[in-house]
Amino acid sequence: MSTAVDVVDAIDTGLPVPEVDAVSRPFFEALDRGEFVLQRFPDGRWQHYPRPPEMYPPDDRPDFAPASGRGTVHTFTVIRQMGVPYFKERLPYVVAIVETEEGVRLMGSITDVPVDEVHIGLEVEVYGVRVAEGIAVPFWRRHGGD
């Protein structure tokens, strides 16, 4: 089910670096390696954002597992004003909630698609943007795009 994910380097570009803790680190590190993973329960349910496995009963603890990296735009907004230089240079841009094939929703920027072509139901795929050594964040582009 898992497919290789492209990773582009954006270290020292001004793109904010997320606060990464012991629970979320496997998600960001996997993306940096070109793998898209989500937490999966023994019965096949998926979840995101990462949560400590210890908060679940021992026989129902999630672990990170390869995911498809594909989904559809659930909802989105067009950002036309921004003070952070990295984003200001890219105005206007789209931030979307993407529902993955596994049924979880993640927020991220949609790139490589003209703003007026983004719509609910647009099929997208994830790629990683490296913001620090060993840490990449998810961005999205049209599925099957260049």
Short mmCIF file of N, CA, C and O in Angstrom, two decimals:
data_model
loop_
_atom_site.label_atom_id
_atom_site.label_comp_id
_atom_site.label_asym_id
_atom_site.label_seq_id
_atom_site.Cartn_x
_atom_site.Cartn_y
_atom_site.Cartn_z
N MET A 1 0.82 -1.20 0.00
CA MET A 1 0.00 0.00 0.00
C MET A 1 0.86 1.25 0.00
O MET A 1 0.53 2.25 -0.58
N SER A 2 1.99 1.22 0.68
CA SER A 2 2.84 2.39 0.78
C SER A 2 3.58 2.64 -0.53
O SER A 2 4.01 1.71 -1.20
N THR A 3 3.71 3.89 -0.87
CA THR A 3 4.47 4.27 -2.04
C THR A 3 5.54 5.25 -1.63
O THR A 3 5.43 5.92 -0.61
N ALA A 4 6.60 5.32 -2.42
CA ALA A 4 7.68 6.27 -2.13
C ALA A 4 7.14 7.69 -2.28
O ALA A 4 6.33 7.98 -3.17
N VAL A 5 7.59 8.56 -1.40
CA VAL A 5 7.15 9.95 -1.37
C VAL A 5 8.33 10.83 -1.75
O VAL A 5 9.43 10.64 -1.23
N ASP A 6 8.11 11.78 -2.65
CA ASP A 6 9.15 12.75 -2.97
C ASP A 6 9.40 13.65 -1.77
O ASP A 6 8.47 13.96 -1.02
N VAL A 7 10.65 14.08 -1.62
CA VAL A 7 11.03 15.00 -0.55
C VAL A 7 11.84 16.12 -1.18
O VAL A 7 12.79 15.85 -1.93
N VAL A 8 11.44 17.36 -0.90
CA VAL A 8 12.19 18.52 -1.38
C VAL A 8 12.78 19.25 -0.18
O VAL A 8 12.20 19.26 0.90
N ASP A 9 13.93 19.84 -0.39
CA ASP A 9 14.64 20.51 0.70
C ASP A 9 14.21 21.95 0.81
O ASP A 9 14.23 22.69 -0.17
N ALA A 10 13.80 22.35 2.02
CA ALA A 10 13.42 23.74 2.27
C ALA A 10 14.10 24.25 3.55
O ALA A 10 13.64 25.19 4.17
N ILE A 11 15.21 23.61 3.92
CA ILE A 11 15.96 24.07 5.09
C ILE A 11 16.48 25.47 4.79
O ILE A 11 16.92 25.77 3.69
N ASP A 12 16.42 26.33 5.77
CA ASP A 12 16.91 27.72 5.67
C ASP A 12 16.10 28.58 4.70
O ASP A 12 16.60 29.57 4.18
N THR A 13 14.86 28.22 4.45
CA THR A 13 14.01 29.04 3.59
C THR A 13 13.06 29.92 4.39
O THR A 13 12.37 30.74 3.82
N GLY A 14 13.00 29.69 5.69
CA GLY A 14 12.06 30.44 6.53
C GLY A 14 10.77 29.69 6.77
O GLY A 14 9.89 30.18 7.48
N LEU A 15 10.63 28.50 6.19
CA LEU A 15 9.44 27.69 6.45
C LEU A 15 9.47 27.27 7.92
O LEU A 15 10.47 26.74 8.39
N PRO A 16 8.40 27.51 8.66
CA PRO A 16 8.40 27.16 10.09
C PRO A 16 8.64 25.68 10.31
O PRO A 16 8.20 24.82 9.54
N VAL A 17 9.33 25.38 11.40
CA VAL A 17 9.62 24.00 11.79
C VAL A 17 8.63 23.63 12.90
O VAL A 17 8.50 24.36 13.88
N PRO A 18 7.93 22.50 12.75
CA PRO A 18 6.98 22.11 13.79
C PRO A 18 7.70 21.71 15.08
O PRO A 18 8.87 21.33 15.06
N GLU A 19 6.97 21.80 16.18
CA GLU A 19 7.49 21.27 17.44
C GLU A 19 7.33 19.76 17.37
O GLU A 19 6.22 19.25 17.26
N VAL A 20 8.44 19.08 17.41
CA VAL A 20 8.45 17.62 17.28
C VAL A 20 8.78 17.02 18.64
O VAL A 20 9.75 17.42 19.28
N ASP A 21 7.94 16.08 19.07
CA ASP A 21 8.20 15.41 20.35
C ASP A 21 8.39 13.91 20.08
O ASP A 21 8.37 13.46 18.93
N ALA A 22 8.58 13.16 21.12
CA ALA A 22 8.84 11.72 20.98
C ALA A 22 7.69 10.99 20.30
O ALA A 22 7.90 10.01 19.59
N VAL A 23 6.47 11.48 20.48
CA VAL A 23 5.30 10.81 19.88
C VAL A 23 5.19 11.12 18.39
O VAL A 23 4.90 10.23 17.58
N SER A 24 5.42 12.36 17.99
CA SER A 24 5.26 12.75 16.58
C SER A 24 6.51 12.52 15.74
O SER A 24 6.43 12.48 14.51
N ARG A 25 7.66 12.37 16.38
CA ARG A 25 8.93 12.24 15.65
C ARG A 25 8.90 11.16 14.57
O ARG A 25 9.36 11.40 13.45
N PRO A 26 8.36 9.95 14.81
CA PRO A 26 8.36 8.93 13.75
C PRO A 26 7.62 9.38 12.49
O PRO A 26 8.02 9.02 11.38
N PHE A 27 6.56 10.16 12.63
CA PHE A 27 5.80 10.66 11.48
C PHE A 27 6.68 11.58 10.63
O PHE A 27 6.80 11.39 9.42
N PHE A 28 7.31 12.57 11.27
CA PHE A 28 8.11 13.56 10.55
C PHE A 28 9.40 12.94 10.00
O PHE A 28 9.83 13.28 8.89
N GLU A 29 10.02 12.04 10.75
CA GLU A 29 11.25 11.40 10.28
C GLU A 29 10.98 10.47 9.10
O GLU A 29 11.78 10.40 8.16
N ALA A 30 9.87 9.75 9.15
CA ALA A 30 9.52 8.86 8.03
C ALA A 30 9.31 9.68 6.76
O ALA A 30 9.81 9.31 5.69
N LEU A 31 8.60 10.79 6.87
CA LEU A 31 8.37 11.62 5.70
C LEU A 31 9.69 12.15 5.15
O LEU A 31 9.90 12.19 3.94
N ASP A 32 10.62 12.49 6.04
CA ASP A 32 11.93 12.94 5.60
C ASP A 32 12.68 11.85 4.83
O ASP A 32 13.47 12.14 3.93
N ARG A 33 12.42 10.59 5.15
CA ARG A 33 13.03 9.45 4.44
C ARG A 33 12.27 9.09 3.17
O ARG A 33 12.63 8.14 2.47
N GLY A 34 11.18 9.79 2.89
CA GLY A 34 10.40 9.48 1.71
C GLY A 34 9.33 8.44 1.93
O GLY A 34 8.87 7.78 1.00
N GLU A 35 8.88 8.29 3.20
CA GLU A 35 7.83 7.34 3.54
C GLU A 35 6.69 8.10 4.21
O GLU A 35 6.92 8.95 5.06
N PHE A 36 5.46 7.77 3.86
CA PHE A 36 4.29 8.37 4.51
C PHE A 36 3.69 7.32 5.43
O PHE A 36 3.29 6.25 4.99
N VAL A 37 3.70 7.61 6.73
CA VAL A 37 3.18 6.68 7.72
C VAL A 37 2.12 7.37 8.57
O VAL A 37 2.13 8.59 8.74
N LEU A 38 1.20 6.57 9.06
CA LEU A 38 0.18 7.02 9.99
C LEU A 38 0.08 5.97 11.09
O LEU A 38 0.52 4.83 10.90
N GLN A 39 -0.51 6.34 12.21
CA GLN A 39 -0.72 5.35 13.26
C GLN A 39 -1.90 4.44 12.89
O GLN A 39 -2.95 4.92 12.45
N ARG A 40 -1.68 3.15 13.09
CA ARG A 40 -2.69 2.14 12.77
C ARG A 40 -2.87 1.21 13.96
O ARG A 40 -1.90 0.78 14.58
N PHE A 41 -4.13 0.93 14.25
CA PHE A 41 -4.48 0.03 15.34
C PHE A 41 -4.43 -1.42 14.86
O PHE A 41 -4.55 -1.69 13.66
N PRO A 42 -4.33 -2.37 15.78
CA PRO A 42 -4.31 -3.78 15.39
C PRO A 42 -5.51 -4.21 14.55
O PRO A 42 -5.40 -5.08 13.69
N ASP A 43 -6.69 -3.57 14.78
CA ASP A 43 -7.88 -3.95 14.01
C ASP A 43 -7.98 -3.23 12.67
O ASP A 43 -8.97 -3.38 11.95
N GLY A 44 -6.97 -2.43 12.30
CA GLY A 44 -6.95 -1.77 11.01
C GLY A 44 -7.40 -0.32 10.99
O GLY A 44 -7.30 0.34 9.97
N ARG A 45 -7.91 0.19 12.12
CA ARG A 45 -8.28 1.61 12.17
C ARG A 45 -7.02 2.46 12.09
O ARG A 45 -5.95 2.06 12.56
N TRP A 46 -7.16 3.66 11.53
CA TRP A 46 -6.05 4.60 11.41
C TRP A 46 -6.36 5.85 12.22
O TRP A 46 -7.53 6.18 12.44
N GLN A 47 -5.31 6.57 12.61
CA GLN A 47 -5.51 7.86 13.27
C GLN A 47 -4.37 8.82 12.93
O GLN A 47 -3.27 8.41 12.61
N HIS A 48 -4.69 10.08 12.99
CA HIS A 48 -3.71 11.15 12.91
C HIS A 48 -4.35 12.33 13.60
O HIS A 48 -5.54 12.57 13.44
N TYR A 49 -3.73 12.95 14.41
CA TYR A 49 -2.37 13.22 14.78
C TYR A 49 -1.84 12.08 15.66
O TYR A 49 -2.61 11.41 16.33
N PRO A 50 -0.52 11.89 15.70
CA PRO A 50 0.04 10.83 16.52
C PRO A 50 -0.25 11.03 18.01
O PRO A 50 -0.18 12.14 18.52
N ARG A 51 -0.60 9.93 18.65
CA ARG A 51 -0.87 9.94 20.09
C ARG A 51 -0.02 8.86 20.75
O ARG A 51 0.30 7.86 20.12
N PRO A 52 0.29 9.04 22.04
CA PRO A 52 1.12 8.03 22.71
C PRO A 52 0.41 6.68 22.76
O PRO A 52 -0.72 6.59 23.21
N PRO A 53 1.07 5.63 22.29
CA PRO A 53 0.44 4.31 22.33
C PRO A 53 0.03 3.89 23.74
O PRO A 53 -0.94 3.18 23.92
N GLU A 54 0.77 4.37 24.74
CA GLU A 54 0.51 3.98 26.13
C GLU A 54 -0.87 4.43 26.62
O GLU A 54 -1.34 3.95 27.65
N MET A 55 -1.50 5.35 25.91
CA MET A 55 -2.83 5.79 26.37
C MET A 55 -3.93 4.80 25.99
O MET A 55 -5.09 5.00 26.33
N TYR A 56 -3.56 3.72 25.30
CA TYR A 56 -4.51 2.69 24.89
C TYR A 56 -4.22 1.39 25.63
O TYR A 56 -3.10 1.16 26.07
N PRO A 57 -5.22 0.51 25.73
CA PRO A 57 -4.97 -0.80 26.34
C PRO A 57 -3.87 -1.54 25.57
O PRO A 57 -3.73 -1.37 24.36
N PRO A 58 -3.10 -2.38 26.25
CA PRO A 58 -1.99 -3.08 25.60
C PRO A 58 -2.37 -3.85 24.34
O PRO A 58 -1.58 -3.93 23.41
N ASP A 59 -3.58 -4.39 24.27
CA ASP A 59 -3.98 -5.15 23.08
C ASP A 59 -4.60 -4.29 21.98
O ASP A 59 -5.04 -4.81 20.96
N ASP A 60 -4.60 -2.97 22.19
CA ASP A 60 -5.20 -2.07 21.19
C ASP A 60 -4.32 -0.84 20.96
O ASP A 60 -4.81 0.26 20.79
N ARG A 61 -3.01 -1.03 20.96
CA ARG A 61 -2.10 0.10 20.80
C ARG A 61 -1.73 0.30 19.34
O ARG A 61 -1.36 -0.65 18.66
N PRO A 62 -1.82 1.55 18.88
CA PRO A 62 -1.44 1.82 17.49
C PRO A 62 0.07 1.86 17.33
O PRO A 62 0.81 2.12 18.28
N ASP A 63 0.50 1.60 16.11
CA ASP A 63 1.90 1.73 15.75
C ASP A 63 1.93 2.38 14.37
O ASP A 63 0.95 2.34 13.62
N PHE A 64 3.05 2.99 14.03
CA PHE A 64 3.15 3.62 12.72
C PHE A 64 3.24 2.54 11.65
O PHE A 64 3.97 1.55 11.80
N ALA A 65 2.49 2.75 10.57
CA ALA A 65 2.45 1.80 9.46
C ALA A 65 2.44 2.58 8.15
O ALA A 65 1.94 3.71 8.09
N PRO A 66 2.97 1.99 7.08
CA PRO A 66 2.94 2.66 5.78
C PRO A 66 1.51 2.95 5.34
O PRO A 66 0.62 2.12 5.53
N ALA A 67 1.31 4.14 4.79
CA ALA A 67 0.01 4.55 4.27
C ALA A 67 0.17 4.94 2.81
O ALA A 67 1.29 5.13 2.31
N SER A 68 -0.94 5.11 2.12
CA SER A 68 -0.91 5.31 0.67
C SER A 68 -0.33 6.66 0.25
O SER A 68 0.24 6.77 -0.83
N GLY A 69 -0.53 7.70 1.05
CA GLY A 69 -0.08 9.03 0.65
C GLY A 69 -1.02 9.70 -0.34
O GLY A 69 -0.70 10.74 -0.90
N ARG A 70 -2.19 9.12 -0.54
CA ARG A 70 -3.17 9.70 -1.47
C ARG A 70 -4.45 10.05 -0.71
O ARG A 70 -4.77 9.44 0.31
N GLY A 71 -5.16 11.02 -1.24
CA GLY A 71 -6.41 11.41 -0.63
C GLY A 71 -7.17 12.40 -1.51
O GLY A 71 -6.81 12.61 -2.67
N THR A 72 -8.20 12.98 -0.93
CA THR A 72 -8.99 13.99 -1.63
C THR A 72 -9.15 15.21 -0.75
O THR A 72 -9.15 15.12 0.48
N VAL A 73 -9.29 16.36 -1.40
CA VAL A 73 -9.52 17.60 -0.67
C VAL A 73 -10.90 17.53 -0.04
O VAL A 73 -11.90 17.36 -0.74
N HIS A 74 -10.94 17.64 1.28
CA HIS A 74 -12.20 17.62 2.03
C HIS A 74 -12.78 19.04 2.12
O HIS A 74 -13.97 19.25 1.95
N THR A 75 -11.91 20.00 2.40
CA THR A 75 -12.27 21.41 2.42
C THR A 75 -10.99 22.21 2.27
O THR A 75 -9.90 21.67 2.44
N PHE A 76 -11.11 23.48 1.93
CA PHE A 76 -9.90 24.29 1.72
C PHE A 76 -10.23 25.77 1.84
O PHE A 76 -11.39 26.17 1.84
N THR A 77 -9.18 26.55 1.95
CA THR A 77 -9.30 28.00 1.91
C THR A 77 -8.13 28.57 1.12
O THR A 77 -7.06 27.96 1.05
N VAL A 78 -8.36 29.70 0.51
CA VAL A 78 -7.31 30.40 -0.23
C VAL A 78 -6.75 31.49 0.67
O VAL A 78 -7.50 32.34 1.16
N ILE A 79 -5.46 31.45 0.89
CA ILE A 79 -4.78 32.45 1.71
C ILE A 79 -4.28 33.55 0.78
O ILE A 79 -3.54 33.29 -0.16
N ARG A 80 -4.70 34.79 1.06
CA ARG A 80 -4.32 35.92 0.21
C ARG A 80 -3.46 36.95 0.94
O ARG A 80 -2.95 37.87 0.32
N GLN A 81 -3.33 36.81 2.27
CA GLN A 81 -2.50 37.70 3.07
C GLN A 81 -1.69 36.86 4.03
O GLN A 81 -2.22 35.92 4.62
N MET A 82 -0.42 37.21 4.22
CA MET A 82 0.42 36.46 5.14
C MET A 82 1.65 37.29 5.44
O MET A 82 2.23 37.89 4.54
N GLY A 83 2.05 37.33 6.71
CA GLY A 83 3.22 38.08 7.12
C GLY A 83 4.51 37.27 7.14
O GLY A 83 5.59 37.83 7.07
N VAL A 84 4.40 35.93 7.24
CA VAL A 84 5.60 35.09 7.27
C VAL A 84 6.22 35.09 5.87
O VAL A 84 5.57 34.71 4.90
N PRO A 85 7.49 35.53 5.75
CA PRO A 85 8.10 35.69 4.42
C PRO A 85 7.99 34.48 3.51
O PRO A 85 7.68 34.62 2.33
N TYR A 86 8.24 33.27 4.01
CA TYR A 86 8.17 32.08 3.16
C TYR A 86 6.82 32.00 2.46
O TYR A 86 6.74 31.71 1.26
N PHE A 87 5.75 32.22 3.20
CA PHE A 87 4.41 32.12 2.64
C PHE A 87 4.03 33.37 1.85
O PHE A 87 3.33 33.28 0.84
N LYS A 88 4.47 34.53 2.29
CA LYS A 88 4.14 35.78 1.61
C LYS A 88 4.60 35.76 0.16
O LYS A 88 3.91 36.24 -0.73
N GLU A 89 5.76 35.14 -0.08
CA GLU A 89 6.30 35.04 -1.44
C GLU A 89 5.47 34.11 -2.32
O GLU A 89 5.66 34.09 -3.53
N ARG A 90 4.58 33.33 -1.75
CA ARG A 90 3.81 32.34 -2.51
C ARG A 90 2.32 32.68 -2.63
O ARG A 90 1.53 31.86 -3.06
N LEU A 91 1.94 33.88 -2.21
CA LEU A 91 0.53 34.29 -2.26
C LEU A 91 0.03 34.35 -3.69
O LEU A 91 0.79 34.71 -4.59
N PRO A 92 -1.23 34.06 -3.93
CA PRO A 92 -2.14 33.34 -3.03
C PRO A 92 -1.80 31.85 -3.05
O PRO A 92 -1.25 31.33 -4.01
N TYR A 93 -2.14 31.17 -1.95
CA TYR A 93 -1.92 29.73 -1.90
C TYR A 93 -3.10 29.08 -1.16
O TYR A 93 -3.91 29.77 -0.54
N VAL A 94 -3.16 27.77 -1.26
CA VAL A 94 -4.29 27.03 -0.70
C VAL A 94 -3.83 26.18 0.48
O VAL A 94 -2.81 25.50 0.40
N VAL A 95 -4.60 26.24 1.55
CA VAL A 95 -4.44 25.33 2.68
C VAL A 95 -5.71 24.47 2.70
O VAL A 95 -6.82 25.00 2.62
N ALA A 96 -5.52 23.16 2.79
CA ALA A 96 -6.65 22.24 2.71
C ALA A 96 -6.62 21.23 3.84
O ALA A 96 -5.58 20.96 4.43
N ILE A 97 -7.78 20.68 4.10
CA ILE A 97 -7.90 19.47 4.90
C ILE A 97 -8.05 18.35 3.87
O ILE A 97 -8.96 18.37 3.04
N VAL A 98 -7.12 17.41 3.92
CA VAL A 98 -7.12 16.29 2.98
C VAL A 98 -7.55 15.04 3.73
O VAL A 98 -7.01 14.73 4.79
N GLU A 99 -8.53 14.34 3.17
CA GLU A 99 -8.92 13.05 3.72
C GLU A 99 -8.16 11.97 2.98
O GLU A 99 -8.31 11.82 1.76
N THR A 100 -7.33 11.24 3.70
CA THR A 100 -6.52 10.20 3.08
C THR A 100 -7.37 8.98 2.74
O THR A 100 -8.48 8.83 3.25
N GLU A 101 -6.82 8.11 1.91
CA GLU A 101 -7.52 6.87 1.57
C GLU A 101 -7.78 6.03 2.82
O GLU A 101 -8.71 5.23 2.84
N GLU A 102 -6.96 6.25 3.87
CA GLU A 102 -7.13 5.50 5.11
C GLU A 102 -8.23 6.08 5.99
O GLU A 102 -8.58 5.50 7.01
N GLY A 103 -8.77 7.25 5.60
CA GLY A 103 -9.89 7.84 6.33
C GLY A 103 -9.52 8.88 7.38
O GLY A 103 -10.40 9.35 8.09
N VAL A 104 -8.25 9.24 7.48
CA VAL A 104 -7.86 10.29 8.41
C VAL A 104 -7.68 11.59 7.66
O VAL A 104 -7.46 11.60 6.45
N ARG A 105 -7.77 12.69 8.37
CA ARG A 105 -7.65 14.01 7.75
C ARG A 105 -6.41 14.73 8.25
O ARG A 105 -6.15 14.75 9.45
N LEU A 106 -5.68 15.33 7.32
CA LEU A 106 -4.50 16.11 7.63
C LEU A 106 -4.62 17.47 6.96
O LEU A 106 -5.21 17.58 5.87
N MET A 107 -4.05 18.47 7.57
CA MET A 107 -4.03 19.81 6.98
C MET A 107 -2.69 20.03 6.30
O MET A 107 -1.66 19.58 6.79
N GLY A 108 -2.71 20.73 5.19
CA GLY A 108 -1.46 21.07 4.51
C GLY A 108 -1.71 21.95 3.31
O GLY A 108 -2.84 22.11 2.85
N SER A 109 -0.63 22.51 2.82
CA SER A 109 -0.71 23.36 1.63
C SER A 109 -0.86 22.51 0.38
O SER A 109 -0.24 21.45 0.27
N ILE A 110 -1.66 23.00 -0.56
CA ILE A 110 -1.79 22.39 -1.88
C ILE A 110 -0.90 23.20 -2.80
O ILE A 110 -1.04 24.41 -2.89
N THR A 111 0.02 22.53 -3.47
CA THR A 111 0.93 23.23 -4.38
C THR A 111 0.81 22.63 -5.77
O THR A 111 0.17 21.60 -5.97
N ASP A 112 1.42 23.28 -6.72
CA ASP A 112 1.47 22.79 -8.10
C ASP A 112 0.09 22.65 -8.74
O ASP A 112 -0.06 21.92 -9.72
N VAL A 113 -0.90 23.32 -8.17
CA VAL A 113 -2.25 23.35 -8.74
C VAL A 113 -2.68 24.82 -8.71
O VAL A 113 -2.63 25.44 -7.64
N PRO A 114 -3.08 25.39 -9.84
CA PRO A 114 -3.56 26.78 -9.79
C PRO A 114 -4.69 26.92 -8.77
O PRO A 114 -5.55 26.04 -8.64
N VAL A 115 -4.66 28.03 -8.03
CA VAL A 115 -5.64 28.26 -6.96
C VAL A 115 -7.07 28.07 -7.45
O VAL A 115 -7.88 27.46 -6.75
N ASP A 116 -7.38 28.53 -8.64
CA ASP A 116 -8.76 28.44 -9.13
C ASP A 116 -9.13 27.03 -9.60
O ASP A 116 -10.28 26.78 -9.96
N GLU A 117 -8.19 26.09 -9.59
CA GLU A 117 -8.49 24.71 -9.97
C GLU A 117 -8.64 23.79 -8.76
O GLU A 117 -9.01 22.62 -8.91
N VAL A 118 -8.34 24.30 -7.57
CA VAL A 118 -8.51 23.48 -6.37
C VAL A 118 -10.00 23.41 -6.06
O VAL A 118 -10.71 24.42 -6.12
N HIS A 119 -10.49 22.22 -5.74
CA HIS A 119 -11.91 22.05 -5.42
C HIS A 119 -12.07 20.87 -4.47
O HIS A 119 -11.18 20.01 -4.36
N ILE A 120 -13.18 20.85 -3.77
CA ILE A 120 -13.49 19.72 -2.90
C ILE A 120 -13.59 18.47 -3.78
O ILE A 120 -14.21 18.49 -4.84
N GLY A 121 -12.94 17.43 -3.35
CA GLY A 121 -12.91 16.18 -4.12
C GLY A 121 -11.68 16.04 -5.00
O GLY A 121 -11.47 14.96 -5.57
N LEU A 122 -10.85 17.08 -5.11
CA LEU A 122 -9.63 16.99 -5.92
C LEU A 122 -8.75 15.88 -5.36
O LEU A 122 -8.50 15.82 -4.16
N GLU A 123 -8.29 14.98 -6.23
CA GLU A 123 -7.42 13.90 -5.81
C GLU A 123 -6.00 14.42 -5.70
O GLU A 123 -5.48 15.04 -6.63
N VAL A 124 -5.39 14.18 -4.53
CA VAL A 124 -4.05 14.69 -4.25
C VAL A 124 -3.15 13.59 -3.71
O VAL A 124 -3.63 12.53 -3.29
N GLU A 125 -1.84 13.88 -3.73
CA GLU A 125 -0.86 12.98 -3.14
C GLU A 125 0.09 13.80 -2.31
O GLU A 125 0.33 14.98 -2.58
N VAL A 126 0.63 13.17 -1.29
CA VAL A 126 1.52 13.86 -0.37
C VAL A 126 2.94 13.90 -0.91
O VAL A 126 3.34 13.04 -1.70
N TYR A 127 3.67 14.92 -0.51
CA TYR A 127 5.12 14.92 -0.66
C TYR A 127 5.70 15.62 0.55
O TYR A 127 4.99 16.33 1.27
N GLY A 128 6.95 15.36 0.84
CA GLY A 128 7.58 15.91 2.02
C GLY A 128 8.38 17.16 1.71
O GLY A 128 9.03 17.24 0.66
N VAL A 129 8.33 18.11 2.61
CA VAL A 129 9.16 19.31 2.52
C VAL A 129 10.05 19.31 3.75
O VAL A 129 9.57 19.44 4.88
N ARG A 130 11.35 19.14 3.52
CA ARG A 130 12.32 19.08 4.62
C ARG A 130 12.53 20.48 5.18
O ARG A 130 12.97 21.38 4.48
N VAL A 131 12.20 20.63 6.47
CA VAL A 131 12.31 21.94 7.11
C VAL A 131 13.46 22.00 8.12
O VAL A 131 13.85 23.08 8.57
N ALA A 132 13.99 20.85 8.48
CA ALA A 132 15.14 20.74 9.38
C ALA A 132 15.77 19.38 9.13
O ALA A 132 15.14 18.50 8.53
N GLU A 133 16.98 19.21 9.57
CA GLU A 133 17.65 17.92 9.36
C GLU A 133 16.83 16.80 10.00
O GLU A 133 16.54 16.83 11.19
N GLY A 134 16.39 15.85 9.16
CA GLY A 134 15.62 14.71 9.64
C GLY A 134 14.13 14.96 9.84
O GLY A 134 13.42 14.07 10.27
N ILE A 135 13.65 16.16 9.50
CA ILE A 135 12.24 16.51 9.71
C ILE A 135 11.64 17.05 8.41
O ILE A 135 12.12 18.04 7.85
N ALA A 136 10.58 16.41 7.93
CA ALA A 136 9.84 16.90 6.77
C ALA A 136 8.37 17.02 7.14
O ALA A 136 7.86 16.24 7.95
N VAL A 137 7.69 17.99 6.54
CA VAL A 137 6.27 18.21 6.77
C VAL A 137 5.50 17.87 5.49
O VAL A 137 6.04 17.97 4.40
N PRO A 138 4.23 17.48 5.65
CA PRO A 138 3.46 17.10 4.46
C PRO A 138 2.92 18.30 3.70
O PRO A 138 2.35 19.23 4.28
N PHE A 139 3.11 18.29 2.41
CA PHE A 139 2.46 19.18 1.46
C PHE A 139 1.73 18.28 0.49
O PHE A 139 1.99 17.08 0.43
N TRP A 140 0.82 18.84 -0.30
CA TRP A 140 -0.02 18.04 -1.20
C TRP A 140 0.00 18.64 -2.60
O TRP A 140 0.09 19.85 -2.77
N ARG A 141 -0.12 17.77 -3.61
CA ARG A 141 -0.23 18.19 -5.00
C ARG A 141 -1.19 17.26 -5.72
O ARG A 141 -1.52 16.19 -5.21
N ARG A 142 -1.62 17.68 -6.90
CA ARG A 142 -2.57 16.87 -7.67
C ARG A 142 -2.02 15.45 -7.84
O ARG A 142 -0.86 15.27 -8.17
N HIS A 143 -2.86 14.45 -7.60
CA HIS A 143 -2.44 13.07 -7.77
C HIS A 143 -2.07 12.82 -9.23
O HIS A 143 -2.80 13.18 -10.14
N GLY A 144 -0.89 12.22 -9.42
CA GLY A 144 -0.44 11.93 -10.76
C GLY A 144 0.24 13.12 -11.42
O GLY A 144 0.65 13.04 -12.57
N GLY A 145 0.39 14.23 -10.68
CA GLY A 145 1.04 15.41 -11.25
C GLY A 145 2.53 15.25 -11.29
O GLY A 145 3.11 14.27 -10.84
N ASP A 146 3.19 16.22 -11.89
CA ASP A 146 4.65 16.18 -11.99
C ASP A 146 5.30 16.52 -10.67
O ASP A 146 4.89 17.33 -9.94
#
